[in-house]
Tab-separated table of C-alpha atoms and ligand atoms in Angstrom:
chain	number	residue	atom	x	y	z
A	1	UNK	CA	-77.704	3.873	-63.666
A	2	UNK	CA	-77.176	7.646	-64.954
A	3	UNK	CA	-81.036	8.609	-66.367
A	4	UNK	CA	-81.406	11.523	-68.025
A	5	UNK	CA	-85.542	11.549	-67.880
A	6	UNK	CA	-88.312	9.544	-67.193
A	7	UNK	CA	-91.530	10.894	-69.017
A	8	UNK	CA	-94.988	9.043	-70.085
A	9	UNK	CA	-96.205	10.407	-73.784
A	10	UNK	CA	-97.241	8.763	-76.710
A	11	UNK	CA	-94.219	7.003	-79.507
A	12	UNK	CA	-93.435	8.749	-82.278
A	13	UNK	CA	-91.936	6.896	-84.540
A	14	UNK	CA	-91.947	3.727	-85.834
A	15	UNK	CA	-94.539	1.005	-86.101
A	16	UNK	CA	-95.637	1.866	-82.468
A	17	UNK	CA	-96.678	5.427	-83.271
A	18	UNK	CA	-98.887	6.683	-81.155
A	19	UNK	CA	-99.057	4.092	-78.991
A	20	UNK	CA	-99.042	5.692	-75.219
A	21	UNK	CA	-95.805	4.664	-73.621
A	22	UNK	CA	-93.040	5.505	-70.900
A	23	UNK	CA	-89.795	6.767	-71.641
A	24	UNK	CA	-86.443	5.501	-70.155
A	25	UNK	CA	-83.852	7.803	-71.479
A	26	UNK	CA	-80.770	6.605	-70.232
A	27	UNK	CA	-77.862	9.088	-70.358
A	28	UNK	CA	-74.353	7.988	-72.077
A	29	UNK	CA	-73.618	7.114	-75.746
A	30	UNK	CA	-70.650	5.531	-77.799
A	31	UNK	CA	-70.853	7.595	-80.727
A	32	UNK	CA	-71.248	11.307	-81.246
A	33	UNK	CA	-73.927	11.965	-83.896
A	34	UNK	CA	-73.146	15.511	-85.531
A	35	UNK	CA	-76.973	15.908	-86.106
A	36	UNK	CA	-77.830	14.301	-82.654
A	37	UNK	CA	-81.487	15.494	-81.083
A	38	UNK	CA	-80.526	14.628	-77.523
A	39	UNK	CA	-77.125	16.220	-76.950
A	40	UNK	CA	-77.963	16.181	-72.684
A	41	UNK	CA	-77.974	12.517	-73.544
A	42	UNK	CA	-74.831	12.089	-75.662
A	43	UNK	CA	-72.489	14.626	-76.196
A	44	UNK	CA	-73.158	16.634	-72.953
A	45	UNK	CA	-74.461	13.594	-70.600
A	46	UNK	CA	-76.353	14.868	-67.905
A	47	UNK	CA	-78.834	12.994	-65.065
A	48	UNK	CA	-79.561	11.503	-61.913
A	49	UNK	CA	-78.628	7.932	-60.604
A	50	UNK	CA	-81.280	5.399	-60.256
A	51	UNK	CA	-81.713	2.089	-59.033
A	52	UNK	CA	-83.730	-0.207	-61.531
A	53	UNK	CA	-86.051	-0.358	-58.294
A	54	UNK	CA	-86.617	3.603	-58.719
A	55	UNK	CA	-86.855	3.415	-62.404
A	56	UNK	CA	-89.612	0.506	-62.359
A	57	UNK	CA	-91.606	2.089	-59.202
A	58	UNK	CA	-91.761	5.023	-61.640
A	59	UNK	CA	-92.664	3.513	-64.636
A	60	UNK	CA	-95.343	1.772	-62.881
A	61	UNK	CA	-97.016	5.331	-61.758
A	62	UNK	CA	-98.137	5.502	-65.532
A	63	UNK	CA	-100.797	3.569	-66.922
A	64	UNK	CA	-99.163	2.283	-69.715
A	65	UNK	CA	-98.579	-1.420	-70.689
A	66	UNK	CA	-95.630	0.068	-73.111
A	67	UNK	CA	-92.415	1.082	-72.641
A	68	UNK	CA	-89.162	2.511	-74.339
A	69	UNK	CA	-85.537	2.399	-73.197
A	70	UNK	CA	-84.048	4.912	-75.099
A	71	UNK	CA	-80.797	7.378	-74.588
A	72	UNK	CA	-78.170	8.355	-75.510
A	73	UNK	CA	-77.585	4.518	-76.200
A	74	UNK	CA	-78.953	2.561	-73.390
A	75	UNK	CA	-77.030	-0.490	-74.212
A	76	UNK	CA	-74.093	1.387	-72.730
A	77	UNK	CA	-76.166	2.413	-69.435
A	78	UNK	CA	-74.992	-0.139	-66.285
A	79	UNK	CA	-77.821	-2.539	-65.293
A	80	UNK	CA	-79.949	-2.252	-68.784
A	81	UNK	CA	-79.966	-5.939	-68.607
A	82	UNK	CA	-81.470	-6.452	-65.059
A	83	UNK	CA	-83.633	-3.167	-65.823
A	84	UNK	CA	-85.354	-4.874	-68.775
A	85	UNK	CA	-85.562	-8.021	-66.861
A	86	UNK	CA	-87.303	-6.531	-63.710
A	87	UNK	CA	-89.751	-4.641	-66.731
A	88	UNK	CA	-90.582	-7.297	-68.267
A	89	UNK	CA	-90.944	-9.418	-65.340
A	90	UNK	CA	-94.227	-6.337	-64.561
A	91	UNK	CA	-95.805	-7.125	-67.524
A	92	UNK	CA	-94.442	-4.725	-69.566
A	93	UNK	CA	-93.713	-4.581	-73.486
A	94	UNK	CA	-90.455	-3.256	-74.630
A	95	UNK	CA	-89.126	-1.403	-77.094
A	96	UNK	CA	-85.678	-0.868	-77.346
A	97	UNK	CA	-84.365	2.219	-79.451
A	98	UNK	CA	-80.524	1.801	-80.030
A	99	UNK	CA	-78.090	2.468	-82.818
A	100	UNK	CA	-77.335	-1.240	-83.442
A	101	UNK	CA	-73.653	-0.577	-82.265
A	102	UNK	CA	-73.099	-3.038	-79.426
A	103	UNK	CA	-74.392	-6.969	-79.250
A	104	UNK	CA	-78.033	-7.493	-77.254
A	105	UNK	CA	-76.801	-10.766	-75.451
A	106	UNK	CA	-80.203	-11.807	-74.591
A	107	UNK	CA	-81.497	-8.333	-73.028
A	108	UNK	CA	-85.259	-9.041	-72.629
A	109	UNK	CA	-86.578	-6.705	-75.966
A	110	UNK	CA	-90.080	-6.900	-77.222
A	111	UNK	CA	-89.504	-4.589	-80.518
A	112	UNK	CA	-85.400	-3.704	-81.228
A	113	UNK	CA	-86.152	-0.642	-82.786
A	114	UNK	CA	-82.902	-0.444	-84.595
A	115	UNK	CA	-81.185	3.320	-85.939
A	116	UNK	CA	-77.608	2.382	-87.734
A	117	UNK	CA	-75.949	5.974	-88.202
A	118	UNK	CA	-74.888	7.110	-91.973
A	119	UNK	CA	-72.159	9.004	-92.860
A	120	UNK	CA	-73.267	11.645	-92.905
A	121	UNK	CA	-73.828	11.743	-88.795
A	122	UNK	CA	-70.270	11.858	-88.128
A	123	UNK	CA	-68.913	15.165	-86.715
A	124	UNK	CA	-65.940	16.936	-88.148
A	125	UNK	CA	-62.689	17.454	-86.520
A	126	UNK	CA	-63.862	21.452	-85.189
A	127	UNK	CA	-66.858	19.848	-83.265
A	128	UNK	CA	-65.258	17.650	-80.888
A	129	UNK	CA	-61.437	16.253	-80.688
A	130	UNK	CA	-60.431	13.529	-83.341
A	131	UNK	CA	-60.566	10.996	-81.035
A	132	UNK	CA	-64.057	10.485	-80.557
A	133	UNK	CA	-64.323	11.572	-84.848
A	134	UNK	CA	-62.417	8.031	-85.322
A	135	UNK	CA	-64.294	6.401	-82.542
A	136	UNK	CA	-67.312	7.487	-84.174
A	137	UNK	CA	-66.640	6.167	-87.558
A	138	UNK	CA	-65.156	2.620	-86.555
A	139	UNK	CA	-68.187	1.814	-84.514
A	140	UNK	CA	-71.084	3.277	-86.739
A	141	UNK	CA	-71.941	0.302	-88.874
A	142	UNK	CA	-71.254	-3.242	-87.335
A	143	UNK	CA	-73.108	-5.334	-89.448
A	144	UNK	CA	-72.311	-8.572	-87.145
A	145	UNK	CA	-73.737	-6.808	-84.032
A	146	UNK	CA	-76.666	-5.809	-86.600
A	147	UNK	CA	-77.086	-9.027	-87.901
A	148	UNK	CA	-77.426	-10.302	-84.012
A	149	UNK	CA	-80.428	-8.261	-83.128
A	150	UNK	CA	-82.740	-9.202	-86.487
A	151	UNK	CA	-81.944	-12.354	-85.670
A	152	UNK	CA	-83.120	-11.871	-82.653
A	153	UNK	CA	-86.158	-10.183	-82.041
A	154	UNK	CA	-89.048	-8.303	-84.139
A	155	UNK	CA	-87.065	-5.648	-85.238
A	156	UNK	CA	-87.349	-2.178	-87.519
A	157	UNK	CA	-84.498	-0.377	-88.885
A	158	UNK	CA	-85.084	3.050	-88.746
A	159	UNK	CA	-83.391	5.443	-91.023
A	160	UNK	CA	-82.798	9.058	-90.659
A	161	UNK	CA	-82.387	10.380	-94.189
A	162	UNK	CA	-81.462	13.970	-95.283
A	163	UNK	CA	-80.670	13.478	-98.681
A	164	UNK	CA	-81.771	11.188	-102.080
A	165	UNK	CA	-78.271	10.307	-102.370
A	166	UNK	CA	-78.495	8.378	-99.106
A	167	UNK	CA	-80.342	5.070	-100.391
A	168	UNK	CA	-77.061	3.753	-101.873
A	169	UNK	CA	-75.587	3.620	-98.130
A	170	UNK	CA	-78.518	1.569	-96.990
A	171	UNK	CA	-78.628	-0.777	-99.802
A	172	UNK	CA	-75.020	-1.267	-98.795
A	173	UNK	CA	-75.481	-2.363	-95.662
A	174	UNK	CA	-78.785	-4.513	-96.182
A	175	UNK	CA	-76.317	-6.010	-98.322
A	176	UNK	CA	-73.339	-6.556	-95.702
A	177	UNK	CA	-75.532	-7.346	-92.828
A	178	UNK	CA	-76.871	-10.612	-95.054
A	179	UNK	CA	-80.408	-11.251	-94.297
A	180	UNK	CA	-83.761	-11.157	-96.212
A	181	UNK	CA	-84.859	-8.091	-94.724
A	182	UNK	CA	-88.427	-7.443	-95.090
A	183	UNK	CA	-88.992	-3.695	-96.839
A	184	UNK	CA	-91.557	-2.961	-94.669
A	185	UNK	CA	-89.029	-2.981	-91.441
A	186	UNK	CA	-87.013	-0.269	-93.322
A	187	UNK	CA	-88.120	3.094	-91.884
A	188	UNK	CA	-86.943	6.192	-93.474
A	189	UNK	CA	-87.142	8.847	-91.202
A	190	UNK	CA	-86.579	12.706	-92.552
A	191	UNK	CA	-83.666	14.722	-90.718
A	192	UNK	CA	-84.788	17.802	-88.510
A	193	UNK	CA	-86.133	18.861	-85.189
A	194	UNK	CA	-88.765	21.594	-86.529
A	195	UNK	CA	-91.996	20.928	-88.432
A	196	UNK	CA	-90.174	22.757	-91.736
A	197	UNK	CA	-86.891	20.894	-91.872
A	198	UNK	CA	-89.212	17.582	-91.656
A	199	UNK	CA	-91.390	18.984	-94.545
A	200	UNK	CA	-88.711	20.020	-96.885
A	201	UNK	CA	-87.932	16.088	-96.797
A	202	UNK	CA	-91.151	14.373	-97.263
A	203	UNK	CA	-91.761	14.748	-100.826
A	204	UNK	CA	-87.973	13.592	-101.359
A	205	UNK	CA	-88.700	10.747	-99.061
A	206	UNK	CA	-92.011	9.860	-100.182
A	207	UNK	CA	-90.487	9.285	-103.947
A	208	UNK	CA	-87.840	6.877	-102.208
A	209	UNK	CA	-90.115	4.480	-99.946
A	210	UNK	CA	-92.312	3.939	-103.398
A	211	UNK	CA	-89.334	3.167	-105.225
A	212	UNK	CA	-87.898	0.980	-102.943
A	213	UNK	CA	-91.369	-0.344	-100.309
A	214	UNK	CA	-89.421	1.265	-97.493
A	215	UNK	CA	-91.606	2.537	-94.931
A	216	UNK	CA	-92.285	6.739	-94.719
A	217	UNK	CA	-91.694	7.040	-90.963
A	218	UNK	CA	-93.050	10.177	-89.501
A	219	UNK	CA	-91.584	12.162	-86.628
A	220	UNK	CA	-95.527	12.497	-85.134
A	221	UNK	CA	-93.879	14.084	-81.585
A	222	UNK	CA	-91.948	16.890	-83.150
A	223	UNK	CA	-95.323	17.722	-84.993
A	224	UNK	CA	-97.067	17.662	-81.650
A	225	UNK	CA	-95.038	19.229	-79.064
A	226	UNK	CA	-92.015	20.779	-81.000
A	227	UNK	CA	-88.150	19.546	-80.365
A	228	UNK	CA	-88.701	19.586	-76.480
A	229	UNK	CA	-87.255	17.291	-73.619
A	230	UNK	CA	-90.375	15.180	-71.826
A	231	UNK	CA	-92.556	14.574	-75.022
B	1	SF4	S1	-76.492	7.482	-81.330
B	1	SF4	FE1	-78.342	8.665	-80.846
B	1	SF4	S2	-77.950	9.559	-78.824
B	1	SF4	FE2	-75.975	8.846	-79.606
B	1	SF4	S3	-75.089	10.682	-80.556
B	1	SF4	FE3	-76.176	9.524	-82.173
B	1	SF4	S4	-78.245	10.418	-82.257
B	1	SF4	FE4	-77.289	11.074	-80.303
């Protein structure tokens, strides 16, 4: 399968943060997030090919119990299925970070750490061709294929919110998706990739959890090493 990187650092988001853990970010993704962190990963895939052998004989160099298949969107990555498998066959917990767009038919997931896109990730027409704009906005928000993972496993949905104005959007699809979904599993996460953009959000964001018992959820590895590939 196409990998982008393989790198051993601690999480940074979520209710794992700052637990140490290795990184498997496959390369490849359905959708084309205007805002997107990891462009060598989506919009510009780049990587090597790896066997699941390779990528577990790697993984196993670190001495971490943890681990996080991550892209891109690795549920699009060939062999994700027999790569969490042979993981979790070493022992290994799993987290899997995806955008909730495609169904998890029984991958082998310790934590489904879940990021549905908003509306306002969608690129315009002068950023890419309108093919993958449409693309983009028909696969977004599938609120079956969301409804499969919480059903599923332990699960947090993770937010990335830029604006006030954004809670409506989320209540909406709490609401479509049809489940009692705990608060505390709702992670707002500010927009940005430098240590300002992050804390020109957090008072915004702070008001919004109280309001609503969402869960503030920090961006700890930008803080630490800066937007940079490997951390
Ligand atoms: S889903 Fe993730 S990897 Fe794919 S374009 Fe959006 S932010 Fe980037």
């Amino acid at each position: 399968m196409l990998i982008s990187e393989i790198f051993y650092s601690i999480q940074g988001e979520g209710s794992l943060t700052g637990v140490p853990s290795v990184f498997v970010r496959t390369s490849g993704c359905n959708l084309r997030c205007r805002w997107c962190d990891t462009p060598y990963a989506s919009w510009q895939p780049e990587g090597t090919e790896r066997t699941v052998a390779e990528i577990v004989e790697e993984v196993q160099s670190h001495p971490a119990s943890h681990v996080v298949l991550t892209g891109g969107e690795p549920m699009v990555a060939k062999g994700i299925h027999e790569l969490a498998a042979a993981l979790k066959t070493a022992g290994k917990h799993i987290t899997i970070e995806t955008a909730g767009t495609i169904a998890p038919e029984g991958i082998a997931c310790d934590l489904a750490s879940i990021s549905p896109k908003l509306r306002d990730s969608t690129p315009d027409h002068r950023m890419i061709n309108p093919g993958w704009v449409e693309k983009h906005e028909r696969l977004r928000l599938q609120p079956d294929v969301l409804r499969e993972w919480l059903t599923a496993y332990p699960f947090q949905l993770k937010f990335v919110v830029a604006d006030a104005g954004q809670a409506g959007e989320i209540d909406a699809l709490l609401e479509a998706i049809g489940l009692a979904v705990a608060p505390a599993n709702v992670h707002l996460m500010p927009e940005g990739t430098t240590e300002e953009a992050l804390h020109s959000r957090q008072e915004m964001l702070v008001d919004l959890c109280k309001q609503r018992g969402f869960r503030y959820c920090d961006r700890l590895h930008i803080k630490l090493f800066g937007n940079s590939r490997g951390t």
